[in-house]
PDB file of C-alpha atoms in Angstrom:
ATOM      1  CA  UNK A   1     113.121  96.940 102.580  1.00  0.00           C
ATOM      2  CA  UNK A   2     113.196  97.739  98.894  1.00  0.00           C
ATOM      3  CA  UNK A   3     109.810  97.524  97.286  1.00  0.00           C
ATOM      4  CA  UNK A   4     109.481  96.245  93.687  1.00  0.00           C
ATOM      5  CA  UNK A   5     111.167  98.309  90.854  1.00  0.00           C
ATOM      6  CA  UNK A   6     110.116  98.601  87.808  1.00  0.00           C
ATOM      7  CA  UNK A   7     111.778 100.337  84.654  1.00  0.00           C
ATOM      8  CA  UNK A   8     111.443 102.167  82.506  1.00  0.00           C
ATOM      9  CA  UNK A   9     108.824 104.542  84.319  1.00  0.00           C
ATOM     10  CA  UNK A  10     107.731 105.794  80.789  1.00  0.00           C
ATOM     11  CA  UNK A  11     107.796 104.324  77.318  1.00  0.00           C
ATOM     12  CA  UNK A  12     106.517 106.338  74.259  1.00  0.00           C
ATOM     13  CA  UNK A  13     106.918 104.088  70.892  1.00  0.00           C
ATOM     14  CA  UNK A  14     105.412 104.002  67.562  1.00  0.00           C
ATOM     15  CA  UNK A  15     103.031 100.900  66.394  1.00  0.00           C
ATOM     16  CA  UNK A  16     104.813  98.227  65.351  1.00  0.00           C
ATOM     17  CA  UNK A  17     107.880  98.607  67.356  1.00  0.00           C
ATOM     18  CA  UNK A  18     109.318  96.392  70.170  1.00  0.00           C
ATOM     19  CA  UNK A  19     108.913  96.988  74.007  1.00  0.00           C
ATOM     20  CA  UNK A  20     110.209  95.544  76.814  1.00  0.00           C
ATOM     21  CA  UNK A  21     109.835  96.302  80.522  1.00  0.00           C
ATOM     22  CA  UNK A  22     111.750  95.011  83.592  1.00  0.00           C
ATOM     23  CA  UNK A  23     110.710  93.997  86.940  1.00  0.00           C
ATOM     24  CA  UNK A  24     112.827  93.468  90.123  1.00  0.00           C
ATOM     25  CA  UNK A  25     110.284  91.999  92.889  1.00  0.00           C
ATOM     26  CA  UNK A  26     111.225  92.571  96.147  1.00  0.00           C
ATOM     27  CA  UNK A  27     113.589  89.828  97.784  1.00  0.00           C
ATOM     28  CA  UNK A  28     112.807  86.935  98.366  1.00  0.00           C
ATOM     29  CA  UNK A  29     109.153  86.858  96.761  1.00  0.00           C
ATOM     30  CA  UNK A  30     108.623  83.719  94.792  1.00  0.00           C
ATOM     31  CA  UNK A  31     105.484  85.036  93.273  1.00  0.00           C
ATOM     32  CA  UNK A  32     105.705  87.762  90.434  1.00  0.00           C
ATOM     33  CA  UNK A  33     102.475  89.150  87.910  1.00  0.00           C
ATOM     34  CA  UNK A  34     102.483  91.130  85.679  1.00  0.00           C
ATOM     35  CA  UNK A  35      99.587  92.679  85.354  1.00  0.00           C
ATOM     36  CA  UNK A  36      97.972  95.586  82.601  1.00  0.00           C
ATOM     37  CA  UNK A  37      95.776  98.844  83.421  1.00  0.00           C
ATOM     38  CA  UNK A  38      93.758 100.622  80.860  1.00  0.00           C
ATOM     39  CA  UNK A  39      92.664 104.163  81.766  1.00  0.00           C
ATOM     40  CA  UNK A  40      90.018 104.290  84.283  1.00  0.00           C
ATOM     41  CA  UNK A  41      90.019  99.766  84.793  1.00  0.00           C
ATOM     42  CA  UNK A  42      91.479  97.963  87.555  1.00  0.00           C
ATOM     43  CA  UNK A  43      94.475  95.830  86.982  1.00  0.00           C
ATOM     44  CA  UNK A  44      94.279  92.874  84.294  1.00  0.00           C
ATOM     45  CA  UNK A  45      96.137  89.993  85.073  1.00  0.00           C
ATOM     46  CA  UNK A  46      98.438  88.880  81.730  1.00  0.00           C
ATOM     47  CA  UNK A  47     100.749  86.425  83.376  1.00  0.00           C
ATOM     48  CA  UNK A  48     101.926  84.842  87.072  1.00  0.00           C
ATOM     49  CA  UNK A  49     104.918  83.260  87.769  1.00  0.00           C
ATOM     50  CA  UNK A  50     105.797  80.794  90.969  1.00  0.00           C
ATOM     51  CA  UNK A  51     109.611  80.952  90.705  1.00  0.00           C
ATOM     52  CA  UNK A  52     110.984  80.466  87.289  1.00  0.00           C
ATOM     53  CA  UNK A  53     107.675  78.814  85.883  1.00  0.00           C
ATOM     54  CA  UNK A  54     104.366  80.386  84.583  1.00  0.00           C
ATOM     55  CA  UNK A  55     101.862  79.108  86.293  1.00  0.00           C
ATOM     56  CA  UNK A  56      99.356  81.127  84.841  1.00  0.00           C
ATOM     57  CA  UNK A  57      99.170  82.917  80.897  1.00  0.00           C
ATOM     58  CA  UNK A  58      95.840  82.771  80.184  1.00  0.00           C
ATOM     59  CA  UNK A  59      95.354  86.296  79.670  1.00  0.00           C
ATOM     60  CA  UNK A  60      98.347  87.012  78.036  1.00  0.00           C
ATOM     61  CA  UNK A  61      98.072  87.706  73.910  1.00  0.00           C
ATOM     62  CA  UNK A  62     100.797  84.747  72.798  1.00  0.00           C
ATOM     63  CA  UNK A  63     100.694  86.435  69.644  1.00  0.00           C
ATOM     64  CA  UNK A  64     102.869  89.970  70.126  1.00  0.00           C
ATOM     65  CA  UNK A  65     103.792  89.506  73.846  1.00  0.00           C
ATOM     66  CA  UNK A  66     106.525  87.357  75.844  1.00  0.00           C
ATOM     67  CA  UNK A  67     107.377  86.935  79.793  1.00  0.00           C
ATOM     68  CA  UNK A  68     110.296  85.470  80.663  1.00  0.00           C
ATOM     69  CA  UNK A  69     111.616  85.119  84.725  1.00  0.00           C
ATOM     70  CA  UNK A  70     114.660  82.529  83.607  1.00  0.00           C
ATOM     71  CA  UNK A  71     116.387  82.333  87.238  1.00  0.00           C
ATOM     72  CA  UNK A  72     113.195  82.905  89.680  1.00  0.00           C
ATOM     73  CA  UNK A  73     113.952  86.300  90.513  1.00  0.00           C
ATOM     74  CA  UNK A  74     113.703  89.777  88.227  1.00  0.00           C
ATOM     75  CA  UNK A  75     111.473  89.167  84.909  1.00  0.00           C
ATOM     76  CA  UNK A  76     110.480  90.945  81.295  1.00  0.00           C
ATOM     77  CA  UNK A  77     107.960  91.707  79.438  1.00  0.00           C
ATOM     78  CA  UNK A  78     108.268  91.770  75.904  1.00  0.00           C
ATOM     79  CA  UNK A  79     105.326  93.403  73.373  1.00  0.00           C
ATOM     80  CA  UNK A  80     106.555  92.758  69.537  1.00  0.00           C
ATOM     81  CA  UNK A  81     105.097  94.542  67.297  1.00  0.00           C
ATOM     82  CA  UNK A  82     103.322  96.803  70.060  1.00  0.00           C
ATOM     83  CA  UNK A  83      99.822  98.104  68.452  1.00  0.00           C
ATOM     84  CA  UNK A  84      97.769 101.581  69.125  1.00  0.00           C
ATOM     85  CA  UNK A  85      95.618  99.123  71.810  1.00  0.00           C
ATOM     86  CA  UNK A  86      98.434  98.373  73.866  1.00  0.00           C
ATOM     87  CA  UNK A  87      98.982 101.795  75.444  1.00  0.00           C
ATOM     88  CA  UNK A  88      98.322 101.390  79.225  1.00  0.00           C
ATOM     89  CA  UNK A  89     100.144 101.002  82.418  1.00  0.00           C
ATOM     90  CA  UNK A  90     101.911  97.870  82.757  1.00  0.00           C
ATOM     91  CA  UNK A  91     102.430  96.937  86.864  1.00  0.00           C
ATOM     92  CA  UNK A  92     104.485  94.161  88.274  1.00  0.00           C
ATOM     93  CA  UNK A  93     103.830  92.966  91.730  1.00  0.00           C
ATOM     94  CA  UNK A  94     104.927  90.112  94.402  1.00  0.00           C
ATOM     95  CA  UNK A  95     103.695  88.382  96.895  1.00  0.00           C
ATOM     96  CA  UNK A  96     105.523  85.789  98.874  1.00  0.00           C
ATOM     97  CA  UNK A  97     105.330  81.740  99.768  1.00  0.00           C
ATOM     98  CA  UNK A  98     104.497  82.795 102.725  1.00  0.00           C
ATOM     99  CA  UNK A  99     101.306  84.340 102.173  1.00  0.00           C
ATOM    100  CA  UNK A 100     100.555  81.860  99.164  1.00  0.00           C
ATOM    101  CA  UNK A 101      99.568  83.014  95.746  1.00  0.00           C
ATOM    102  CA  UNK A 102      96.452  85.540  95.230  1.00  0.00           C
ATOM    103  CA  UNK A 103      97.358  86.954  98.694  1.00  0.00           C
ATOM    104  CA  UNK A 104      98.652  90.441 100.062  1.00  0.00           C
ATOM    105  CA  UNK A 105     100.475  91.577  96.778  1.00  0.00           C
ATOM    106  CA  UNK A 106     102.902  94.639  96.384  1.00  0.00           C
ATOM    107  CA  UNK A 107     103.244  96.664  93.451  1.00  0.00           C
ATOM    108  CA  UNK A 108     105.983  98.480  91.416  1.00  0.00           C
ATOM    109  CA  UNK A 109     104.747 101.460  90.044  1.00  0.00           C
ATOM    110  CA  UNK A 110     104.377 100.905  86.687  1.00  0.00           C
ATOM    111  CA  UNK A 111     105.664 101.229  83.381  1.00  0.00           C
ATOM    112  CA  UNK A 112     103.131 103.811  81.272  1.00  0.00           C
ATOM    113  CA  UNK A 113     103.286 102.483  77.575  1.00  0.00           C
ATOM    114  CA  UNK A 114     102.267 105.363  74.991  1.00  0.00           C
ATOM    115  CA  UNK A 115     101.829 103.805  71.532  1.00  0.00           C
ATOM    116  CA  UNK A 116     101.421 106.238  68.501  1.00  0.00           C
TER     117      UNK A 116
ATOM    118  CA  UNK B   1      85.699  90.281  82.102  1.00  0.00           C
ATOM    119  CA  UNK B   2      85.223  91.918  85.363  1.00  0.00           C
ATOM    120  CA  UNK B   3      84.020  90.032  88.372  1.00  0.00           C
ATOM    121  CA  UNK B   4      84.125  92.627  91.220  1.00  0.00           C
ATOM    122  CA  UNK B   5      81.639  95.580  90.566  1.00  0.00           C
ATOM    123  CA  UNK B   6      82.221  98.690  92.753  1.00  0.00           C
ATOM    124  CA  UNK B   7      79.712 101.208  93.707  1.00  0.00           C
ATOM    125  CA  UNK B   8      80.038 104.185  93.113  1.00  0.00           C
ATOM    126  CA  UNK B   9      81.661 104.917  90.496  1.00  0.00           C
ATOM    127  CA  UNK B  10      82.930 108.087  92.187  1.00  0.00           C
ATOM    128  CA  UNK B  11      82.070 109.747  95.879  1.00  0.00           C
ATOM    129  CA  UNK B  12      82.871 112.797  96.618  1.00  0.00           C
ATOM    130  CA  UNK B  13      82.702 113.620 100.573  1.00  0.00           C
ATOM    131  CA  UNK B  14      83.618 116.475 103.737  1.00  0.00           C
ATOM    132  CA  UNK B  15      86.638 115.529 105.283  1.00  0.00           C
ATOM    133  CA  UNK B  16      86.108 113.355 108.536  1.00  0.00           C
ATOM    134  CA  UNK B  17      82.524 111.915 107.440  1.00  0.00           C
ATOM    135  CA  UNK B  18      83.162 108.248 106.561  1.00  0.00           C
ATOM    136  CA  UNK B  19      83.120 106.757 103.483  1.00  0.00           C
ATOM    137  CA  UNK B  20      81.430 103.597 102.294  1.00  0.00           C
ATOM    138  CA  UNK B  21      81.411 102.039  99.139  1.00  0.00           C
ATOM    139  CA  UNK B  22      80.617  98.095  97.276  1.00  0.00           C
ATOM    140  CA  UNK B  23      81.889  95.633  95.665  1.00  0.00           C
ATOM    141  CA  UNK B  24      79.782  93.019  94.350  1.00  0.00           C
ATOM    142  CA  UNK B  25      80.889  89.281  92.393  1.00  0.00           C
ATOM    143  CA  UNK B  26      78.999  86.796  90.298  1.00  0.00           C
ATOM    144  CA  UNK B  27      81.154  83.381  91.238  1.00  0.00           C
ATOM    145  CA  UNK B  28      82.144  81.964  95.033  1.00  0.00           C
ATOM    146  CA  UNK B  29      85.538  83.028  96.273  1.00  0.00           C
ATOM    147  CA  UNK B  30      88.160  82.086  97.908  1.00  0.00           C
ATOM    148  CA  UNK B  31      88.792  85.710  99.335  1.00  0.00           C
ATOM    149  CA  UNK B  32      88.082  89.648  98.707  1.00  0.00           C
ATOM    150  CA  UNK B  33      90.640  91.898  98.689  1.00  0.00           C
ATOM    151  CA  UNK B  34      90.747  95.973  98.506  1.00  0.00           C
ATOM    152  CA  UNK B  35      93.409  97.652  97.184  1.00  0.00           C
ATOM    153  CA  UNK B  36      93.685 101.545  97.336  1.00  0.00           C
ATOM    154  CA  UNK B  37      95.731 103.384  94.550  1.00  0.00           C
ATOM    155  CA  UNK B  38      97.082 106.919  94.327  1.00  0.00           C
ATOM    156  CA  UNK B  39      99.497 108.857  91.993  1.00  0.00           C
ATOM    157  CA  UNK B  40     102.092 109.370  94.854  1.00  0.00           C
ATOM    158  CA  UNK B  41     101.874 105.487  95.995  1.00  0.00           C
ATOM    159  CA  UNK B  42     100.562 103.479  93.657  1.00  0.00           C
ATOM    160  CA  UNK B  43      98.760 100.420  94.353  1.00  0.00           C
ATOM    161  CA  UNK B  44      98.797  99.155  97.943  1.00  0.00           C
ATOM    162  CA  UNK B  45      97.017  96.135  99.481  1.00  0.00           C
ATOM    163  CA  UNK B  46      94.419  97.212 102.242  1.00  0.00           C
ATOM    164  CA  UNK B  47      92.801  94.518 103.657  1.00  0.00           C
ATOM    165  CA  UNK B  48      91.882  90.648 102.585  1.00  0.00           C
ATOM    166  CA  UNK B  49      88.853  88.531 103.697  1.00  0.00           C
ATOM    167  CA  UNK B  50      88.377  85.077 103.319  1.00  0.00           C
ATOM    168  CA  UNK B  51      85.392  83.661 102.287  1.00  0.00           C
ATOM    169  CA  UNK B  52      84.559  82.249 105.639  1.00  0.00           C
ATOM    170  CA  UNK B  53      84.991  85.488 107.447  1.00  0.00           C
ATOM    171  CA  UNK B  54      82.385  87.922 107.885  1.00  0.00           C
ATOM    172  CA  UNK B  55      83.975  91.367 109.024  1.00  0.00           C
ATOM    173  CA  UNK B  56      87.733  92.329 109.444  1.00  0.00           C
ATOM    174  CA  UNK B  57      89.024  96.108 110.852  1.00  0.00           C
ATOM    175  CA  UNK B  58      91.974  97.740 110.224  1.00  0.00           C
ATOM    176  CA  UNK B  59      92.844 100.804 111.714  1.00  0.00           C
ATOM    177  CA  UNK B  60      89.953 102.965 109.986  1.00  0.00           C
ATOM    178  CA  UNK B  61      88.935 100.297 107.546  1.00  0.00           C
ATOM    179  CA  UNK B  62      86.043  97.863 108.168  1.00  0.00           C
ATOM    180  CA  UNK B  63      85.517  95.366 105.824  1.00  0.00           C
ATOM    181  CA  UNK B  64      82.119  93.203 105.476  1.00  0.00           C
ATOM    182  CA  UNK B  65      81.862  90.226 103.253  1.00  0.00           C
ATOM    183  CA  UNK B  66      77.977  88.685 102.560  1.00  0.00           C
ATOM    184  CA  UNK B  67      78.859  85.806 100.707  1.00  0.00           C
ATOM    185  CA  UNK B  68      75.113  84.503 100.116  1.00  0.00           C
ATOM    186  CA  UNK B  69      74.337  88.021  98.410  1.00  0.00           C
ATOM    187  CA  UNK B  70      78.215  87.950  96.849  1.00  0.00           C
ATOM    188  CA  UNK B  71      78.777  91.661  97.945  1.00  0.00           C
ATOM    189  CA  UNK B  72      81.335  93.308  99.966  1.00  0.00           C
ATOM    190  CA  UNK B  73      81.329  97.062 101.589  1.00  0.00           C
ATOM    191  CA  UNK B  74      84.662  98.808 102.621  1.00  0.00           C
ATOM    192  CA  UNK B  75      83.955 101.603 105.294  1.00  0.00           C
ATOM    193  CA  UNK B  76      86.804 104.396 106.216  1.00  0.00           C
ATOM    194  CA  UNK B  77      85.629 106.286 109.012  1.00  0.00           C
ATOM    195  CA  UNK B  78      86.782 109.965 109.498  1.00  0.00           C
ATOM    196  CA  UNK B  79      87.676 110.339 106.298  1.00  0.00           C
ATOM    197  CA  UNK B  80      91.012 112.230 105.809  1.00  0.00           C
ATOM    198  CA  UNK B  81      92.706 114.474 102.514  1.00  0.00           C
ATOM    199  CA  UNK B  82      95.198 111.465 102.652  1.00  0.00           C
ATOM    200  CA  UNK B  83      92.222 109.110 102.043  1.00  0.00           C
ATOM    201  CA  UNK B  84      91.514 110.485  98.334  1.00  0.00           C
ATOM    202  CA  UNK B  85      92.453 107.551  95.684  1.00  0.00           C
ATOM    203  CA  UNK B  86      90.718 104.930  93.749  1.00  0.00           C
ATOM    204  CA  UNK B  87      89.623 102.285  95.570  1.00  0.00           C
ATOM    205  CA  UNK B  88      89.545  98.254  94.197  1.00  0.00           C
ATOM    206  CA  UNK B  89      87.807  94.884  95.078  1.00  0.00           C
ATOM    207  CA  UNK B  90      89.908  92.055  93.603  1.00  0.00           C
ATOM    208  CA  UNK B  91      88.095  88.458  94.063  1.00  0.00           C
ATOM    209  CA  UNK B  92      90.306  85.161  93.473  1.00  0.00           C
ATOM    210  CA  UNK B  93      87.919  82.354  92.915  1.00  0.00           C
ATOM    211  CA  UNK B  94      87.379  78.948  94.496  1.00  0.00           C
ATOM    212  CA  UNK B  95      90.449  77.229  93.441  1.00  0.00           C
ATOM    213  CA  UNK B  96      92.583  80.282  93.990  1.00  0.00           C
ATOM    214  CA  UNK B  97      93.625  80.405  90.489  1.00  0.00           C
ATOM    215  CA  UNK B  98      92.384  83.540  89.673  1.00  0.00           C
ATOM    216  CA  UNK B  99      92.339  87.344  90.327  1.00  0.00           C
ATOM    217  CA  UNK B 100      89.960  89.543  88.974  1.00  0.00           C
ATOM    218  CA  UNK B 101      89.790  93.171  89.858  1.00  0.00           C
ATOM    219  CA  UNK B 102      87.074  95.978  89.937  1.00  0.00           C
ATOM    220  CA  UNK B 103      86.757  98.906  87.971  1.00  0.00           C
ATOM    221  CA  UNK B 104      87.005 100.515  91.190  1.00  0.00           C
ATOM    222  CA  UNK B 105      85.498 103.769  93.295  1.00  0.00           C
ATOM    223  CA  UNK B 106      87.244 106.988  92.833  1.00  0.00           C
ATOM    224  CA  UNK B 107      87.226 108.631  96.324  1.00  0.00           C
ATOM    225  CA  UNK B 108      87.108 112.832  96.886  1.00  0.00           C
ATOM    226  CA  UNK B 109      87.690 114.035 100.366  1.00  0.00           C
ATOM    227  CA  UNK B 110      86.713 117.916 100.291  1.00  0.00           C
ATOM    228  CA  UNK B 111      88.942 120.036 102.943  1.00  0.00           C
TER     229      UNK B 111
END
Protein backbone atom coordinates (compact mmCIF):
# COMPACT_ATOMS: atom_id res chain seq x y z
CA UNK A 1 0.00 0.00 0.00
CA UNK A 2 1.21 3.43 -1.00
CA UNK A 3 1.69 5.72 1.93
CA UNK A 4 0.90 9.46 1.58
CA UNK A 5 3.02 11.54 -0.94
CA UNK A 6 3.82 14.66 -0.65
CA UNK A 7 5.66 17.11 -3.17
CA UNK A 8 7.76 18.98 -3.55
CA UNK A 9 10.26 17.43 -0.88
CA UNK A 10 12.07 20.88 -0.77
CA UNK A 11 11.02 24.44 -1.45
CA UNK A 12 13.55 27.37 -1.15
CA UNK A 13 11.68 30.87 -2.04
CA UNK A 14 12.21 34.42 -1.33
CA UNK A 15 9.65 36.51 1.07
CA UNK A 16 6.89 37.54 -0.58
CA UNK A 17 6.58 34.90 -3.13
CA UNK A 18 3.86 32.20 -3.62
CA UNK A 19 4.05 28.49 -2.43
CA UNK A 20 2.11 25.72 -2.88
CA UNK A 21 2.47 22.10 -1.76
CA UNK A 22 0.56 18.93 -2.77
CA UNK A 23 -0.68 16.06 -0.88
CA UNK A 24 -1.89 12.62 -2.14
CA UNK A 25 -3.29 10.69 1.12
CA UNK A 26 -3.25 7.26 0.88
CA UNK A 27 -6.49 5.59 -0.71
CA UNK A 28 -9.28 5.62 0.51
CA UNK A 29 -8.63 7.95 3.69
CA UNK A 30 -11.40 10.42 4.12
CA UNK A 31 -9.47 12.35 6.66
CA UNK A 32 -6.49 14.65 5.48
CA UNK A 33 -4.36 17.56 7.87
CA UNK A 34 -2.15 19.42 7.12
CA UNK A 35 -0.16 20.11 9.67
CA UNK A 36 3.25 22.68 10.26
CA UNK A 37 6.68 21.87 12.19
CA UNK A 38 9.02 24.50 13.36
CA UNK A 39 12.55 23.33 14.21
CA UNK A 40 12.76 21.44 17.32
CA UNK A 41 8.26 21.61 17.96
CA UNK A 42 5.95 18.90 17.39
CA UNK A 43 3.48 19.15 14.61
CA UNK A 44 0.93 22.22 14.54
CA UNK A 45 -2.26 21.51 13.25
CA UNK A 46 -3.30 24.42 10.40
CA UNK A 47 -6.24 22.71 8.82
CA UNK A 48 -8.41 19.12 8.71
CA UNK A 49 -10.48 18.06 6.16
CA UNK A 50 -13.41 15.14 6.33
CA UNK A 51 -13.78 14.58 2.56
CA UNK A 52 -14.06 17.66 0.51
CA UNK A 53 -15.03 19.96 3.58
CA UNK A 54 -12.85 21.68 6.30
CA UNK A 55 -13.94 20.74 9.26
CA UNK A 56 -11.42 22.37 11.12
CA UNK A 57 -9.16 25.95 10.20
CA UNK A 58 -8.73 27.36 13.27
CA UNK A 59 -5.14 27.44 13.21
CA UNK A 60 -4.68 28.29 9.86
CA UNK A 61 -3.47 32.23 9.11
CA UNK A 62 -6.64 33.17 6.57
CA UNK A 63 -4.60 35.99 5.75
CA UNK A 64 -1.50 34.55 3.35
CA UNK A 65 -2.53 30.83 3.36
CA UNK A 66 -5.28 28.64 1.42
CA UNK A 67 -6.29 24.71 1.54
CA UNK A 68 -8.26 23.47 -0.91
CA UNK A 69 -9.27 19.32 -1.23
CA UNK A 70 -12.13 20.15 -4.12
CA UNK A 71 -13.01 16.31 -4.94
CA UNK A 72 -12.27 14.53 -1.37
CA UNK A 73 -9.14 13.06 -2.31
CA UNK A 74 -5.42 14.81 -2.99
CA UNK A 75 -5.30 18.57 -1.52
CA UNK A 76 -2.98 22.01 -1.58
CA UNK A 77 -1.64 24.22 0.34
CA UNK A 78 -1.21 27.57 -0.77
CA UNK A 79 1.13 30.39 1.31
CA UNK A 80 0.77 33.93 -0.67
CA UNK A 81 3.00 36.14 0.02
CA UNK A 82 5.15 33.51 2.10
CA UNK A 83 7.13 35.60 4.97
CA UNK A 84 10.77 34.87 6.70
CA UNK A 85 8.35 33.08 9.68
CA UNK A 86 6.96 30.62 7.51
CA UNK A 87 10.05 28.47 6.94
CA UNK A 88 9.30 25.02 8.48
CA UNK A 89 8.28 21.61 7.49
CA UNK A 90 4.90 21.37 6.23
CA UNK A 91 3.42 17.43 6.77
CA UNK A 92 0.23 16.05 5.42
CA UNK A 93 -1.26 13.02 6.98
CA UNK A 94 -4.54 10.63 6.86
CA UNK A 95 -6.35 8.73 8.82
CA UNK A 96 -9.40 6.82 7.80
CA UNK A 97 -13.46 6.60 8.67
CA UNK A 98 -12.65 3.76 10.02
CA UNK A 99 -10.60 4.73 12.80
CA UNK A 100 -12.57 8.16 13.13
CA UNK A 101 -10.89 11.50 13.17
CA UNK A 102 -7.89 12.28 15.77
CA UNK A 103 -7.04 8.53 15.52
CA UNK A 104 -3.97 6.42 14.17
CA UNK A 105 -2.73 9.05 11.53
CA UNK A 106 -0.03 8.47 8.74
CA UNK A 107 2.25 10.93 7.51
CA UNK A 108 3.88 12.06 4.18
CA UNK A 109 7.15 13.20 4.72
CA UNK A 110 7.06 16.61 4.38
CA UNK A 111 7.58 19.49 2.35
CA UNK A 112 10.73 21.67 4.02
CA UNK A 113 9.84 25.41 3.18
CA UNK A 114 13.13 27.70 3.24
CA UNK A 115 12.07 31.36 3.06
CA UNK A 116 14.88 34.02 2.48
CA UNK B 1 -0.10 26.52 22.64
CA UNK B 2 1.19 23.23 23.64
CA UNK B 3 -0.85 20.85 25.71
CA UNK B 4 1.35 17.69 25.96
CA UNK B 5 4.69 18.41 27.87
CA UNK B 6 7.40 15.71 27.44
CA UNK B 7 10.13 14.94 29.79
CA UNK B 8 13.08 15.01 28.99
CA UNK B 9 13.87 17.09 26.74
CA UNK B 10 16.59 14.72 25.53
CA UNK B 11 17.91 11.09 27.01
CA UNK B 12 20.70 9.75 26.04
CA UNK B 13 21.07 5.84 27.01
CA UNK B 14 23.36 2.17 26.51
CA UNK B 15 21.81 0.19 24.05
CA UNK B 16 19.37 -2.53 25.56
CA UNK B 17 18.61 -0.50 28.94
CA UNK B 18 15.02 0.75 28.55
CA UNK B 19 13.92 3.96 28.07
CA UNK B 20 11.21 5.93 29.80
CA UNK B 21 10.05 9.21 29.28
CA UNK B 22 6.52 11.76 30.09
CA UNK B 23 4.10 13.42 28.78
CA UNK B 24 2.00 15.52 30.82
CA UNK B 25 -1.60 17.73 29.74
CA UNK B 26 -3.52 20.52 31.38
CA UNK B 27 -7.30 19.66 29.91
CA UNK B 28 -9.28 15.99 29.98
CA UNK B 29 -8.88 13.93 26.86
CA UNK B 30 -10.38 11.94 24.80
CA UNK B 31 -7.09 9.89 24.09
CA UNK B 32 -3.04 10.06 24.18
CA UNK B 33 -1.20 9.21 21.44
CA UNK B 34 2.80 8.77 20.82
CA UNK B 35 4.22 9.24 17.75
CA UNK B 36 7.99 8.46 17.06
CA UNK B 37 9.82 10.45 14.24
CA UNK B 38 13.12 9.86 12.47
CA UNK B 39 14.95 11.33 9.38
CA UNK B 40 14.74 7.94 7.46
CA UNK B 41 10.82 7.46 8.38
CA UNK B 42 9.32 10.29 9.35
CA UNK B 43 6.49 10.44 11.61
CA UNK B 44 4.82 7.15 12.54
CA UNK B 45 1.93 6.49 14.96
CA UNK B 46 3.04 4.20 17.97
CA UNK B 47 0.47 3.57 20.17
CA UNK B 48 -3.07 5.37 21.27
CA UNK B 49 -4.84 5.24 24.70
CA UNK B 50 -8.12 6.22 25.47
CA UNK B 51 -8.95 8.05 28.29
CA UNK B 52 -10.61 5.19 30.02
CA UNK B 53 -7.71 2.88 29.64
CA UNK B 54 -4.99 2.64 31.97
CA UNK B 55 -1.97 0.70 30.29
CA UNK B 56 -1.63 -0.64 26.64
CA UNK B 57 1.73 -2.83 25.27
CA UNK B 58 2.97 -3.08 22.09
CA UNK B 59 5.68 -5.15 21.23
CA UNK B 60 8.43 -3.20 23.38
CA UNK B 61 6.25 -0.23 24.12
CA UNK B 62 4.20 0.13 27.34
CA UNK B 63 2.11 2.88 27.61
CA UNK B 64 0.52 4.24 31.07
CA UNK B 65 -2.10 6.89 31.16
CA UNK B 66 -2.96 8.60 34.94
CA UNK B 67 -5.70 10.63 34.00
CA UNK B 68 -6.36 12.18 37.64
CA UNK B 69 -2.59 13.47 37.59
CA UNK B 70 -3.04 14.18 33.49
CA UNK B 71 0.39 12.45 32.77
CA UNK B 72 1.39 9.72 30.56
CA UNK B 73 4.89 7.60 30.50
CA UNK B 74 5.99 5.64 27.31
CA UNK B 75 8.52 2.79 28.27
CA UNK B 76 10.74 0.89 25.40
CA UNK B 77 12.44 -1.84 26.95
CA UNK B 78 15.82 -3.10 25.52
CA UNK B 79 16.44 -0.25 23.88
CA UNK B 80 17.87 -0.75 20.33
CA UNK B 81 20.21 1.75 17.68
CA UNK B 82 16.88 1.54 15.65
CA UNK B 83 15.07 3.10 18.66
CA UNK B 84 16.97 6.63 18.35
CA UNK B 85 14.26 9.43 17.18
CA UNK B 86 12.17 12.05 18.72
CA UNK B 87 9.52 10.91 20.50
CA UNK B 88 5.73 12.85 20.74
CA UNK B 89 2.57 12.86 23.01
CA UNK B 90 -0.34 14.26 20.97
CA UNK B 91 -3.66 14.73 23.25
CA UNK B 92 -7.15 15.32 21.36
CA UNK B 93 -9.49 16.77 23.87
CA UNK B 94 -12.95 15.86 25.15
CA UNK B 95 -14.96 16.49 22.14
CA UNK B 96 -12.34 15.06 19.85
CA UNK B 97 -11.96 18.21 18.03
CA UNK B 98 -8.60 18.80 18.68
CA UNK B 99 -4.93 17.61 18.43
CA UNK B 100 -2.27 19.09 20.16
CA UNK B 101 1.22 17.74 20.11
CA UNK B 102 4.36 17.82 22.42
CA UNK B 103 7.52 19.35 21.94
CA UNK B 104 8.68 15.95 22.24
CA UNK B 105 11.85 13.75 23.80
CA UNK B 106 14.81 13.35 21.63
CA UNK B 107 16.01 9.74 22.25
CA UNK B 108 20.09 8.60 22.00
CA UNK B 109 20.77 4.94 22.09
CA UNK B 110 24.73 4.64 22.57
CA UNK B 111 26.18 1.30 20.77
Amino acid sequence: EAGVVQSPRYKIIEKKQPVAFWCNPISGHNTLYWYRQNLGQGPELLIRYENEEAVDDSQLPKDRFSAERLKGVDSTLKIQPAELGDSAVYLCASSSRDRGSYNEQFFGPGTRLTVL
Amino acid sequence: SQQGEEDPQALSIQEGENATMNCSYKTSINNLQWYRQNSGRGLVHLILIRSNEREKHSGRLRVTLDTSKKSSSLLITASRAADTASYFCATVGSSASKIIFGSGTRLSIRP
